[in-house]
CSV table of C-alpha atoms in Angstrom, one decimal:
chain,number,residue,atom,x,y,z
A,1,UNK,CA,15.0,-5.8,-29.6
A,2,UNK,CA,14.6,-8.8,-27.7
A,3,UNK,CA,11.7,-8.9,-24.8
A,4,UNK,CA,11.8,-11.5,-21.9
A,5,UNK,CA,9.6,-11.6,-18.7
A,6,UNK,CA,11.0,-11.8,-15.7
A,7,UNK,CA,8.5,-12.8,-12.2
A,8,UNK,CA,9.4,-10.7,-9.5
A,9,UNK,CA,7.8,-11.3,-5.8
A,10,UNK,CA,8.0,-8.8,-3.1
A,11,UNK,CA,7.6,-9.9,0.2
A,12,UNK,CA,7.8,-8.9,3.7
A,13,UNK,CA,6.1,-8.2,6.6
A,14,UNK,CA,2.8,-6.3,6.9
A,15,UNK,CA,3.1,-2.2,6.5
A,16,UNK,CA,6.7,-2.1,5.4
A,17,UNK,CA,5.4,-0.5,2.2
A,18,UNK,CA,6.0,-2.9,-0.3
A,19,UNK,CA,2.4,-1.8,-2.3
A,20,UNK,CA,3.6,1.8,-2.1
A,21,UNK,CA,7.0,0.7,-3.4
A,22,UNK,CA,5.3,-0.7,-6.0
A,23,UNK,CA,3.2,2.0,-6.5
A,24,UNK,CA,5.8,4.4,-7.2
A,25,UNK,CA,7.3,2.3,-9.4
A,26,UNK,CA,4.2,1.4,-11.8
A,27,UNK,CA,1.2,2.1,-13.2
A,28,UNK,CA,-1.7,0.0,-11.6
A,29,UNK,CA,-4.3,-1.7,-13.3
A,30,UNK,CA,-5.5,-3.7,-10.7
A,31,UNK,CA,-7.2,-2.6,-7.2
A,32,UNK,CA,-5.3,-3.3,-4.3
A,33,UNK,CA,-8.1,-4.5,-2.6
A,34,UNK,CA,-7.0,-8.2,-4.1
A,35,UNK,CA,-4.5,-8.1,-1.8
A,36,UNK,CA,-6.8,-8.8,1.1
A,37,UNK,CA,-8.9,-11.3,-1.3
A,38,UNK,CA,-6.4,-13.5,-2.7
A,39,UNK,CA,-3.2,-12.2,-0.5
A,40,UNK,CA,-1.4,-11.1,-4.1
A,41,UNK,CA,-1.6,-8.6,-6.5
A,42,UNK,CA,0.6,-8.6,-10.4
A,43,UNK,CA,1.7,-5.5,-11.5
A,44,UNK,CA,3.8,-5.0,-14.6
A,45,UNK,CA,6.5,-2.8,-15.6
A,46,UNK,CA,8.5,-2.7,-18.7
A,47,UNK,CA,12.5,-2.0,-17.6
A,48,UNK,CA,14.4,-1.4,-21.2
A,49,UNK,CA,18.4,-2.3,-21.1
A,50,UNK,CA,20.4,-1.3,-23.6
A,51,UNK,CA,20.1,-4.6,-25.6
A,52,UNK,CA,17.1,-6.3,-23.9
A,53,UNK,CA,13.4,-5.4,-23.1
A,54,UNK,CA,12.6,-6.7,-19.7
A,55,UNK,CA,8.5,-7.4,-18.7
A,56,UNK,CA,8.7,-7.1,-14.8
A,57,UNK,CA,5.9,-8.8,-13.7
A,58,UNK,CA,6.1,-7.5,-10.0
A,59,UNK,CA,4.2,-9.9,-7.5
A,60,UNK,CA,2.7,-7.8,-4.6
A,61,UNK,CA,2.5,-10.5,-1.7
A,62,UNK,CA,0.5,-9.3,1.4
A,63,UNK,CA,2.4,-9.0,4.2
A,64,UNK,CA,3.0,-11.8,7.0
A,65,UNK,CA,4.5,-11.9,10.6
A,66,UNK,CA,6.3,-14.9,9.2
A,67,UNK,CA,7.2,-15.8,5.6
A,68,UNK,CA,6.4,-19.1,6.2
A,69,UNK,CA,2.5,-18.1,6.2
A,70,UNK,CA,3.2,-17.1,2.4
A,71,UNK,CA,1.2,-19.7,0.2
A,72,UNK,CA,4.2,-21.1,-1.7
A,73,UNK,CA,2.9,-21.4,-4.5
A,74,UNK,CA,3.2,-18.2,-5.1
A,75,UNK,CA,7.0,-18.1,-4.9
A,76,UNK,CA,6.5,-20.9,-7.6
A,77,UNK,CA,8.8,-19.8,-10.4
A,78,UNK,CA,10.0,-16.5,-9.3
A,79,UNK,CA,13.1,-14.5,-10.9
A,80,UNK,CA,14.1,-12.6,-8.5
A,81,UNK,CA,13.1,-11.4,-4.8
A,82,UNK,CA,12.9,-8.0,-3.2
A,83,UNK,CA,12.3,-8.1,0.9
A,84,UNK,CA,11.3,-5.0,1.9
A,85,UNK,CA,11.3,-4.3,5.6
A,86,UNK,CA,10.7,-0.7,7.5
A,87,UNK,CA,13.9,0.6,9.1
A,88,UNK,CA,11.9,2.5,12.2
A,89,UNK,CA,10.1,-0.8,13.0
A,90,UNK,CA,12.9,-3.7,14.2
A,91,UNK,CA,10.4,-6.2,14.1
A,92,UNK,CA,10.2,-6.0,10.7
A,93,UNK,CA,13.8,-7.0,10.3
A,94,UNK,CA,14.5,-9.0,13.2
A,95,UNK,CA,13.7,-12.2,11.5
A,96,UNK,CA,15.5,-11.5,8.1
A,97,UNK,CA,17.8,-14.2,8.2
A,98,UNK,CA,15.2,-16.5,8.8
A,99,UNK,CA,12.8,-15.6,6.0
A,100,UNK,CA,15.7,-15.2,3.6
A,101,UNK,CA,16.9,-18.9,4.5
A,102,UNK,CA,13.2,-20.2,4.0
A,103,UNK,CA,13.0,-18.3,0.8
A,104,UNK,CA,16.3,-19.4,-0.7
A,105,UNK,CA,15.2,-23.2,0.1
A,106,UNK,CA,12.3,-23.0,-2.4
A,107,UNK,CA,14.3,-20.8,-4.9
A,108,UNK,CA,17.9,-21.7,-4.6
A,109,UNK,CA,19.9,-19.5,-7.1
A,110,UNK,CA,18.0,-16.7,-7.4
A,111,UNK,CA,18.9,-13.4,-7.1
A,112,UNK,CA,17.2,-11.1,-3.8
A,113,UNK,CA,17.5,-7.4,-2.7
A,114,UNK,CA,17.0,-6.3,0.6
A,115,UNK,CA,15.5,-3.0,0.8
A,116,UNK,CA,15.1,-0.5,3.9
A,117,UNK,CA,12.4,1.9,3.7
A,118,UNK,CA,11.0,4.8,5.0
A,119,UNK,CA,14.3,5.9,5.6
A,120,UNK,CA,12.7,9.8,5.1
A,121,UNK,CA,11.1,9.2,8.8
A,122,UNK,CA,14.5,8.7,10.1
A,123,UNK,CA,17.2,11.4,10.8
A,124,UNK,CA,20.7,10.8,10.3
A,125,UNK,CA,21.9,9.4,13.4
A,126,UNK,CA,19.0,7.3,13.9
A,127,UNK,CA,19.3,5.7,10.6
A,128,UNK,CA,23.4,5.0,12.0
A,129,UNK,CA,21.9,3.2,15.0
A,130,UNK,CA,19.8,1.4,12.5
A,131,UNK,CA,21.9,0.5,10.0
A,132,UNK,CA,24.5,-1.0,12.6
A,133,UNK,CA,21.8,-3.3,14.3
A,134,UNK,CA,20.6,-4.6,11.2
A,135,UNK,CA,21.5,-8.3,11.1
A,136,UNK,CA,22.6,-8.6,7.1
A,137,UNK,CA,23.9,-5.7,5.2
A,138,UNK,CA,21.9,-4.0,3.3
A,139,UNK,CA,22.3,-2.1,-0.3
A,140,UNK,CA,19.3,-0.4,-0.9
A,141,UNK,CA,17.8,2.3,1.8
A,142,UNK,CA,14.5,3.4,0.0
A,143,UNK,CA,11.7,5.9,0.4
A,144,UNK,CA,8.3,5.2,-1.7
A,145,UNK,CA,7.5,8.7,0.1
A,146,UNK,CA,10.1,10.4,-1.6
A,147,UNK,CA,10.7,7.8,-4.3
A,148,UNK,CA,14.4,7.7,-3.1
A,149,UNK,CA,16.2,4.5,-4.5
A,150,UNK,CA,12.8,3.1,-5.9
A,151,UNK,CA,14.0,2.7,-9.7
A,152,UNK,CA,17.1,1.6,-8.6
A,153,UNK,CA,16.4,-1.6,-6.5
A,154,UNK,CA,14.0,-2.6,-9.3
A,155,UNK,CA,16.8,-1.7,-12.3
A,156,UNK,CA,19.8,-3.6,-10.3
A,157,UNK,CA,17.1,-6.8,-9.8
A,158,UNK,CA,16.8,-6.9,-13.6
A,159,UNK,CA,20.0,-6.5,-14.2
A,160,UNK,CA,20.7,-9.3,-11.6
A,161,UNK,CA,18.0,-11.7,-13.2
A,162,UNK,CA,19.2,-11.5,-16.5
A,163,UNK,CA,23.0,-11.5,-15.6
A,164,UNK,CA,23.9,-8.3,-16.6
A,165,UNK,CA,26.5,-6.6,-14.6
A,166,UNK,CA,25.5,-4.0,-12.2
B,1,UNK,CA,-57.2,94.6,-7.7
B,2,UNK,CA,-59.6,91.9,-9.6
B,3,UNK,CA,-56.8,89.6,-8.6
B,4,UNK,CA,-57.2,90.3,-4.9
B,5,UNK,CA,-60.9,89.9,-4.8
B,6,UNK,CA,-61.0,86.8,-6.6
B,7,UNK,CA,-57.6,85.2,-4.1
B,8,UNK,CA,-60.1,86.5,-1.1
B,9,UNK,CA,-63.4,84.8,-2.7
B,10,UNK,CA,-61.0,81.7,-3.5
B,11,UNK,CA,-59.8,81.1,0.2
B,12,UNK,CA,-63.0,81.9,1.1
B,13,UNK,CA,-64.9,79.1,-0.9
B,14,UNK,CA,-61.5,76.7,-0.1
B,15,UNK,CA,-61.1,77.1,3.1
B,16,UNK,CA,-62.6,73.6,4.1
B,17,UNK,CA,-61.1,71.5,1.4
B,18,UNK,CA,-57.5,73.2,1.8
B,19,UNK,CA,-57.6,72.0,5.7
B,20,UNK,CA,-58.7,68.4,4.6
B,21,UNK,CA,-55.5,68.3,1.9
B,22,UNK,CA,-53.4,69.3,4.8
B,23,UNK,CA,-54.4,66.4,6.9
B,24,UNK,CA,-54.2,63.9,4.1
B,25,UNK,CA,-51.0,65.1,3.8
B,26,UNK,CA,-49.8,64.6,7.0
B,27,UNK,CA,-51.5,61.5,7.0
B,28,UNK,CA,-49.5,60.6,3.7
B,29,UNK,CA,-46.3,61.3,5.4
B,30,UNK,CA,-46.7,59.2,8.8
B,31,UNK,CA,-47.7,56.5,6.2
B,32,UNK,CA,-44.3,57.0,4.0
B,33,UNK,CA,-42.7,56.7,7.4
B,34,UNK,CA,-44.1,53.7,8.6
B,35,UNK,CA,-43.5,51.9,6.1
B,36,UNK,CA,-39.9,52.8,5.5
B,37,UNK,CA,-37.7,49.1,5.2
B,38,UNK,CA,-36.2,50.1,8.8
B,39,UNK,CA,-39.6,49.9,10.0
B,40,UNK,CA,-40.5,46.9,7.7
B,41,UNK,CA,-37.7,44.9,9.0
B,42,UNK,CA,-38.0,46.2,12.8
B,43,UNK,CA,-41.9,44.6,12.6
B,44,UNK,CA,-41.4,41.9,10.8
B,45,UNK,CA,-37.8,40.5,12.3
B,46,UNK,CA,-40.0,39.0,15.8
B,47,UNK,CA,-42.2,37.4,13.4
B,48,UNK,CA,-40.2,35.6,11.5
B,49,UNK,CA,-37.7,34.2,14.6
B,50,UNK,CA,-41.1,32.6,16.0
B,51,UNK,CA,-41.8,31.3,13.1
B,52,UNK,CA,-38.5,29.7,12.5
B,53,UNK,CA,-38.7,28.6,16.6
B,54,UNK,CA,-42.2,26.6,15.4
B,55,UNK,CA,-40.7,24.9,12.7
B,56,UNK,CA,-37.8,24.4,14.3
B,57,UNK,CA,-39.4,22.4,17.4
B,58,UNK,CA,-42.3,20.3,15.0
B,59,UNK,CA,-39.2,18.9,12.6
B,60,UNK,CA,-37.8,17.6,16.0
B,61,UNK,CA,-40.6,15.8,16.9
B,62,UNK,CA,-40.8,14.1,13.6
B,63,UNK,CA,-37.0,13.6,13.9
B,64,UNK,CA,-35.6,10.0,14.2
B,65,UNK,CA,-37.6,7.0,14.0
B,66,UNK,CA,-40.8,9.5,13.6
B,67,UNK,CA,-39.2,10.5,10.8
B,68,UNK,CA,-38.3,7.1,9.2
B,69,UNK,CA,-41.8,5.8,9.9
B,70,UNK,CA,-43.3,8.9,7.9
B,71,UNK,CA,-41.0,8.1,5.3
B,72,UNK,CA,-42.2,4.5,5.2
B,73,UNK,CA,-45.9,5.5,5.1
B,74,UNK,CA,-45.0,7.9,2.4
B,75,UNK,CA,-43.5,4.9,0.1
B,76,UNK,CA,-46.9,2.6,1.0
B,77,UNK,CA,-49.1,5.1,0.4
B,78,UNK,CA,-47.7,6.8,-2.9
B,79,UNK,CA,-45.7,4.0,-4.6
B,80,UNK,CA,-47.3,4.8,-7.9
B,81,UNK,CA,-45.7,8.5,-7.6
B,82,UNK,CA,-42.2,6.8,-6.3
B,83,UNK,CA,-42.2,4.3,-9.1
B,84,UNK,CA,-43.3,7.8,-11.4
B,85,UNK,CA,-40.1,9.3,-10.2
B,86,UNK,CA,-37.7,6.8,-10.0
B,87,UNK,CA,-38.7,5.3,-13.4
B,88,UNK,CA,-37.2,7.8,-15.9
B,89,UNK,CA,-33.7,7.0,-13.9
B,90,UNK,CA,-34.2,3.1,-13.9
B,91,UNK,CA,-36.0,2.4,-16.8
B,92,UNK,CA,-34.0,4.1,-19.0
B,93,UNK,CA,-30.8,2.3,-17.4
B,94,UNK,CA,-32.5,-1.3,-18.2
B,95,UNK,CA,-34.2,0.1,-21.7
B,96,UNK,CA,-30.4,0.7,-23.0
B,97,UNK,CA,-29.3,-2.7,-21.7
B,98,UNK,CA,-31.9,-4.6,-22.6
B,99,UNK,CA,-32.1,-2.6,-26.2
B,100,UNK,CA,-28.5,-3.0,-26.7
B,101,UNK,CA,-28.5,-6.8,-26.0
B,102,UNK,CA,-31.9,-7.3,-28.4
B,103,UNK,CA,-29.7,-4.8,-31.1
B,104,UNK,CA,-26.9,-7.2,-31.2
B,105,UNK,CA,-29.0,-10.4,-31.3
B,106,UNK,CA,-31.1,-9.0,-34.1
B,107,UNK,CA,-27.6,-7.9,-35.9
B,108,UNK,CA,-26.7,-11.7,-35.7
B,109,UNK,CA,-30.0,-12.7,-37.2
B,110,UNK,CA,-30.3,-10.2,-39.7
B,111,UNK,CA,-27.2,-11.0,-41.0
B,112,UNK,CA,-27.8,-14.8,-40.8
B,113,UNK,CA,-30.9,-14.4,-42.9
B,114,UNK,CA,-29.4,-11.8,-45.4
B,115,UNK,CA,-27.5,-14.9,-45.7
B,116,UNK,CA,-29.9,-16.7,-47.8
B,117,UNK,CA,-27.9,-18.2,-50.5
B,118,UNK,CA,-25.2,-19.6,-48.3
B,119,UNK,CA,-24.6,-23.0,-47.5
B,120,UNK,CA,-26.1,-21.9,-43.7
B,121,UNK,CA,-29.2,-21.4,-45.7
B,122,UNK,CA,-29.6,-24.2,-47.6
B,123,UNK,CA,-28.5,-26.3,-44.3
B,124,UNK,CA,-31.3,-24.7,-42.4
B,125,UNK,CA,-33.8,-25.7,-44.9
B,126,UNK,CA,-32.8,-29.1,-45.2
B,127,UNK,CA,-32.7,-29.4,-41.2
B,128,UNK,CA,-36.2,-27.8,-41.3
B,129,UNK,CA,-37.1,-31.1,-43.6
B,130,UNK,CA,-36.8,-33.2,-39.9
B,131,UNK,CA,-38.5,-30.7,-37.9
B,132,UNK,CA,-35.5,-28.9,-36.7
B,133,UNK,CA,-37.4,-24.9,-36.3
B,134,UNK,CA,-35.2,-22.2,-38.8
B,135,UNK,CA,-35.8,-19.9,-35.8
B,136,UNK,CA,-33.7,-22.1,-33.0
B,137,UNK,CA,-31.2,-23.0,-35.6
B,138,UNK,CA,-30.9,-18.8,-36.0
B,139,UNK,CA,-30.9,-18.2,-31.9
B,140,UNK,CA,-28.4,-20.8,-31.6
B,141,UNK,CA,-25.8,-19.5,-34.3
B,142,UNK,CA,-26.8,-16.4,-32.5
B,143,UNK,CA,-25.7,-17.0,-29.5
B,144,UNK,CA,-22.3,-19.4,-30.8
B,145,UNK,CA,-19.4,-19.7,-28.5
B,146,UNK,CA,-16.5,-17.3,-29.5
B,147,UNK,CA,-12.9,-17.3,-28.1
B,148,UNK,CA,-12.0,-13.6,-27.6
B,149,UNK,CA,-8.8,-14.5,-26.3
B,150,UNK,CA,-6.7,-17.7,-25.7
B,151,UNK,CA,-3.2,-17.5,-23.7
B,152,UNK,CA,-0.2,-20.5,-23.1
B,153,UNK,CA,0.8,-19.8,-19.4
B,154,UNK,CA,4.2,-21.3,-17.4
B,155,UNK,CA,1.5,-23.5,-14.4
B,156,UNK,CA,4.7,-22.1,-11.4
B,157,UNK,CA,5.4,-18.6,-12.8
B,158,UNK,CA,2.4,-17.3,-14.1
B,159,UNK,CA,4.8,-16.0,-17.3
B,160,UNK,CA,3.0,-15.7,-20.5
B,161,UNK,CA,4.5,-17.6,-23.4
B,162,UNK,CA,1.9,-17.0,-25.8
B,163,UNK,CA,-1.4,-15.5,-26.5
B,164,UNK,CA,-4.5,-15.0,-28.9
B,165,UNK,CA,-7.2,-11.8,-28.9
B,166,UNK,CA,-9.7,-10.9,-31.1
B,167,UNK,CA,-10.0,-7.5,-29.4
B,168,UNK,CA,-6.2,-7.0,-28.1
B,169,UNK,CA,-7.7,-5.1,-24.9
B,170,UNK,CA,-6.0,-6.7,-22.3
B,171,UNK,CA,-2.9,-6.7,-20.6
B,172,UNK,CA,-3.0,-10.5,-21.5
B,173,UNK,CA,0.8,-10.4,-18.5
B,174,UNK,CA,-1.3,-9.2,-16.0
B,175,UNK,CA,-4.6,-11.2,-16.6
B,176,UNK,CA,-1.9,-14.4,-16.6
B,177,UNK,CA,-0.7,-13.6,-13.8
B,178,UNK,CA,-3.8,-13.0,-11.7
B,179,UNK,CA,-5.2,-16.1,-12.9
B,180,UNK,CA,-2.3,-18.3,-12.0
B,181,UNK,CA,-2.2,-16.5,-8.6
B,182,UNK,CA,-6.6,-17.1,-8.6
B,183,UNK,CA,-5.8,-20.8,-9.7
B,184,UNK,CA,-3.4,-21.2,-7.1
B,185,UNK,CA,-5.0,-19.2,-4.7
B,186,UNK,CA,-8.4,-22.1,-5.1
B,187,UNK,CA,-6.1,-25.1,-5.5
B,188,UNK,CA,-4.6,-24.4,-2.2
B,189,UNK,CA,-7.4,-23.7,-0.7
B,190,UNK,CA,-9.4,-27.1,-1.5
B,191,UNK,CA,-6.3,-29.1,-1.6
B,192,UNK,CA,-8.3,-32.2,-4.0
B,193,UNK,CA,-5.9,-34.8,-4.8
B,194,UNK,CA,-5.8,-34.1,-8.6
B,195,UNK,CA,-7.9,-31.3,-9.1
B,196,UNK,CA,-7.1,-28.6,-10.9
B,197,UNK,CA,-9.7,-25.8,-12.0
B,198,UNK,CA,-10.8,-25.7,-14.9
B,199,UNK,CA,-13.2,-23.1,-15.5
B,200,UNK,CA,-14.4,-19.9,-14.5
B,201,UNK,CA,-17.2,-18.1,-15.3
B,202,UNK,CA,-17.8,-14.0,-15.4
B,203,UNK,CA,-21.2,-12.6,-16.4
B,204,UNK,CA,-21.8,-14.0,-20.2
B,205,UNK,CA,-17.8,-15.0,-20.6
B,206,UNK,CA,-16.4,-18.3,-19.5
B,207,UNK,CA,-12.4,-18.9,-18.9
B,208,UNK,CA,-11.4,-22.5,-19.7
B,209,UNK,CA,-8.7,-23.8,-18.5
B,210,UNK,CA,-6.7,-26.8,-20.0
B,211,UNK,CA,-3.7,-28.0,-17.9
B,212,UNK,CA,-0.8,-30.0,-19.5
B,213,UNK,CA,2.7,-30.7,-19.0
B,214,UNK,CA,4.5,-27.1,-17.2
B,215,UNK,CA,1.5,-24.9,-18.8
B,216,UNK,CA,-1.7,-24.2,-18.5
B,217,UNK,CA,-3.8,-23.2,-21.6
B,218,UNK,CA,-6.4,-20.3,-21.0
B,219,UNK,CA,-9.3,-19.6,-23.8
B,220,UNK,CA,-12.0,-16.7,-22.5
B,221,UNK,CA,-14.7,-17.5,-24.3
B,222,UNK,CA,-18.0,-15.0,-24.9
B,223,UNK,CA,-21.5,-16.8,-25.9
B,224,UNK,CA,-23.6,-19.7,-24.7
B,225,UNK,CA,-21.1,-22.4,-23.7
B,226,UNK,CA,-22.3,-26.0,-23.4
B,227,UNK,CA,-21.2,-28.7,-22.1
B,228,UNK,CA,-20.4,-30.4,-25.2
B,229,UNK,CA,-18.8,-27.1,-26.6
B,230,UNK,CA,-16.7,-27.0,-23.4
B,231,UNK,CA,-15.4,-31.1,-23.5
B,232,UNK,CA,-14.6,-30.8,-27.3
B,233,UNK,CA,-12.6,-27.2,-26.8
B,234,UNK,CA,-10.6,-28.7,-24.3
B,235,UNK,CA,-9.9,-31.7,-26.3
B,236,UNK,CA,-8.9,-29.8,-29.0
B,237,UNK,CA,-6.6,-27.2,-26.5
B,238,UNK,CA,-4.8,-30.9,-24.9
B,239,UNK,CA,-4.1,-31.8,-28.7
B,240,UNK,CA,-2.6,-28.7,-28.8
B,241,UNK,CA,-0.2,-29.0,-25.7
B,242,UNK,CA,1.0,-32.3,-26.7
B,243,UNK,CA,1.8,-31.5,-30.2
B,244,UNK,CA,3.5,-28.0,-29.5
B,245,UNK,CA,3.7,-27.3,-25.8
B,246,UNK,CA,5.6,-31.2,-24.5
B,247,UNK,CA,8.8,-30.1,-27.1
B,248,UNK,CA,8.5,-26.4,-26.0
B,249,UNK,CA,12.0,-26.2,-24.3
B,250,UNK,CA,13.8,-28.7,-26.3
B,251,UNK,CA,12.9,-26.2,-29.6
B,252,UNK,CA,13.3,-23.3,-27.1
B,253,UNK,CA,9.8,-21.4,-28.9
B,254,UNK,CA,10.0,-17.8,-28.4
B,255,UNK,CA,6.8,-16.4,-27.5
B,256,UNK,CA,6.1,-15.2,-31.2
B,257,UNK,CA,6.2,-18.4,-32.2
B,258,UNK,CA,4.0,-19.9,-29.7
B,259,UNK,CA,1.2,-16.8,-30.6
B,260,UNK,CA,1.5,-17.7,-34.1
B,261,UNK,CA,0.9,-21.2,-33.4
B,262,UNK,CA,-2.0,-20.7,-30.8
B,263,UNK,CA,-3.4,-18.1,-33.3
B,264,UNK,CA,-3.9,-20.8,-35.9
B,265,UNK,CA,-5.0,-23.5,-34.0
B,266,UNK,CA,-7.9,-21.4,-32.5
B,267,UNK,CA,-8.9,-20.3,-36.3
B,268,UNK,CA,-8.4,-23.8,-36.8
B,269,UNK,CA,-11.0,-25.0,-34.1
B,270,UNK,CA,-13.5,-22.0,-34.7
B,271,UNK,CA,-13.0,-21.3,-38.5
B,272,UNK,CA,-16.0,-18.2,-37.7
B,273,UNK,CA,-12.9,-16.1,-36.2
């Protein structure tokens, strides 16, 4: 079977969850303790579609008020783009837009995923309220407690990055 | 009526010793009493408290910095016994190294001067002619530069498109992608106009780093690694890049290919591996 590798870069502000995200999805080899050292981490994980072996090679930015405070390099050749954000802190998705515009001008043309989570702190009527103030719509509501949608943002990302429908 | 006359002559002659036995007897049994475990523990429990209460008030006077500065004195005065104690933990940690390290060294000798018919051989003799000592010539091929692994890098993504190992060990995606993010993460930082980092070292192993065209070449290295060593392995890494890396996307290599081709230019440059 065929095997490409795919960079994937998670960003979004600090204590969303992205590292437990991450977490959940793979096993780690490095400490996370790089992140407050370098400001990244690389994990890997190997996603298997029917005809194609995909290396994720999942970039674990640490997380900024602002994007914009994100060395760029590394965005620098990314595949695709998950932004995580926390659904019971709105500051965390207030500036979504934004960041998403700044991100698409270094990456044009690349596919992104915008995932809630900690949706397991939220009750159902809160997570309404939330949902409706939200200023983009978003397809993935995601719990690296629970593990709630986890495999899926990654698996419809890969399918994304190497055009395969969803 | 014998019998009677001897019981009266018996409790006659008796008569003192048998009131003696009764004392000691009684005496025996106040004795048994007092020392009964109910009693033991009912004389004894007051004791022991102010004892405990003594010890108990003289450990808090040495408590804190009194404590600390015993300690101290302790160390000064008895180092001999310290270093006594502490040695069969220590030494035996830096024995192993240090035996482990002399055990591979003398490997590499060994098996140099086994060698003895071997061109090496005859080249160390005919060095020796101008002065040249067998025994540096033997530490030096001792302690020869190895590439344990070697690894063709995209320079923006961090995406390996090719790699070498001697030991396969490492998740060579991983370590590509930590050092493009450390290679980024120091070229930010200093911002030189041009510069680009080209080595790092970690304990005896050195990471090279040749840049060219969209990559960057990576070849850990184990050994002692000169200066010379350094210039001509880079060199020979650039020569790679512009004969295989600068047509990379026009042949579209997969990364097999580019392995395959890394793998034998490395053998090429150190035939040893």
């Amino acid at each position: 079977m065929q095997s490409i590798s795919k960079k994937v870069v998670l960003v979004g502000n600090f204590g969303v969850g992205k590292t437990s995200l991450t977490r959940r999805f793979v096993f780690q080899k490095f400490a996370d303790e790089y992140l407050t050292t370098l400001g990244v981490k690389i994990d890997k994980k190997i996603m298997s579609l029917p005809d194609l072996q995909v290396n994720l090679i999942i970039w674990d930015i640490a997380g900024e008020v602002s994007q914009t405070k994100v060395p760029k390099s590394y965005y620098l050749g990314a595949n695709g783009i998950i932004y995580v954000f926390d659904l019971t802190r709105p500051s965390t998705f207030k500036h979504i837009s934004e960041d998403l515009d700044y991100i698409q001008q270094l990456l044009p043309n690349i596919p992104y995923i915008l995932a809630g989570n900690k949706k397991d702190l939220l009750s159902e009527d809160e997570l309404k309220n939330t949902i409706s103030g939200l200023p983009l719509p978003c397809e993935y509501l995601t719990s690296a407690k629970t593990g709630e949608c986890v495999e899926e943002i990654f698996q419809d990302l890969t399918k994304k990055m190497t055009n395969r429908s969803a | 009526m014998e019998d009677d006359i001897l019981r009266q002559l018996k409790s006659i002659l008796l008569e003192e010793e048998s009131q003696k036995r009764a004392v000691l007897e009684k005496e025996i049994m106040a004795l048994k009493n007092e020392i009964s475990p109910k009693q033991i523990s009912l004389r004894l429990e007051p004791m022991v408290s102010q004892k405990v209460e003594e010890i108990k008030s003289n450990m808090s006077a040495l408590s804190g910095e009194a404590l600390g500065v015993a300690i101290r004195a302790q160390i000064r005065n008895n180092k001999e016994d310290i270093i006594d104690a502490l040695y069969p933990i220590m030494g035996n940690l830096i024995q192993k190294f240090i035996q482990a390290e002399l055990e591979k060294l003398a490997d590499n000798i060994n098996k140099q001067i086994d060698d003895t018919l071997s061109w090496q051989s005859i080249k160390r003799e005919f060095l020796g002619l101008f002065g040249i000592k067998q025994n540096n010539q033997l530490m030096t091929a001792a302690m020869k530069p190895q590439i344990e692994e070697g690894m063709v890098i995209y320079q923006n993504s961090g995406l390996l498109i090719g790699h070498y190992t001697s030991k396969g060990t490492l998740d060579q995606d991983m370590i590509a992608g930590m050092l493009t993010a450390i290679k980024s993460f120091v070229e930010d930082a200093f911002q030189q106009k041009g510069g680009n980092l080209d080595m790092i070292q970690y304990g005896t192993l050195k990471i090279i780093i040749q840049n060219s065209y969209k990559y960057y070449i990576v070849a850990i290295v184990s050994g002692a690694v000169d200066t010379n060593y350094k210039f001509k392995l880079l060199r020979y890494l650039s020569l790679f890049a512009e004969r295989h890396l600068s047509k990379l996307q026009e042949e579209n290599l997969s990364e097999g290919t580019v392995s395959a081709l890394l793998d034998k230019h490395i053998k090429e440059f150190d035939p040893d591996l």
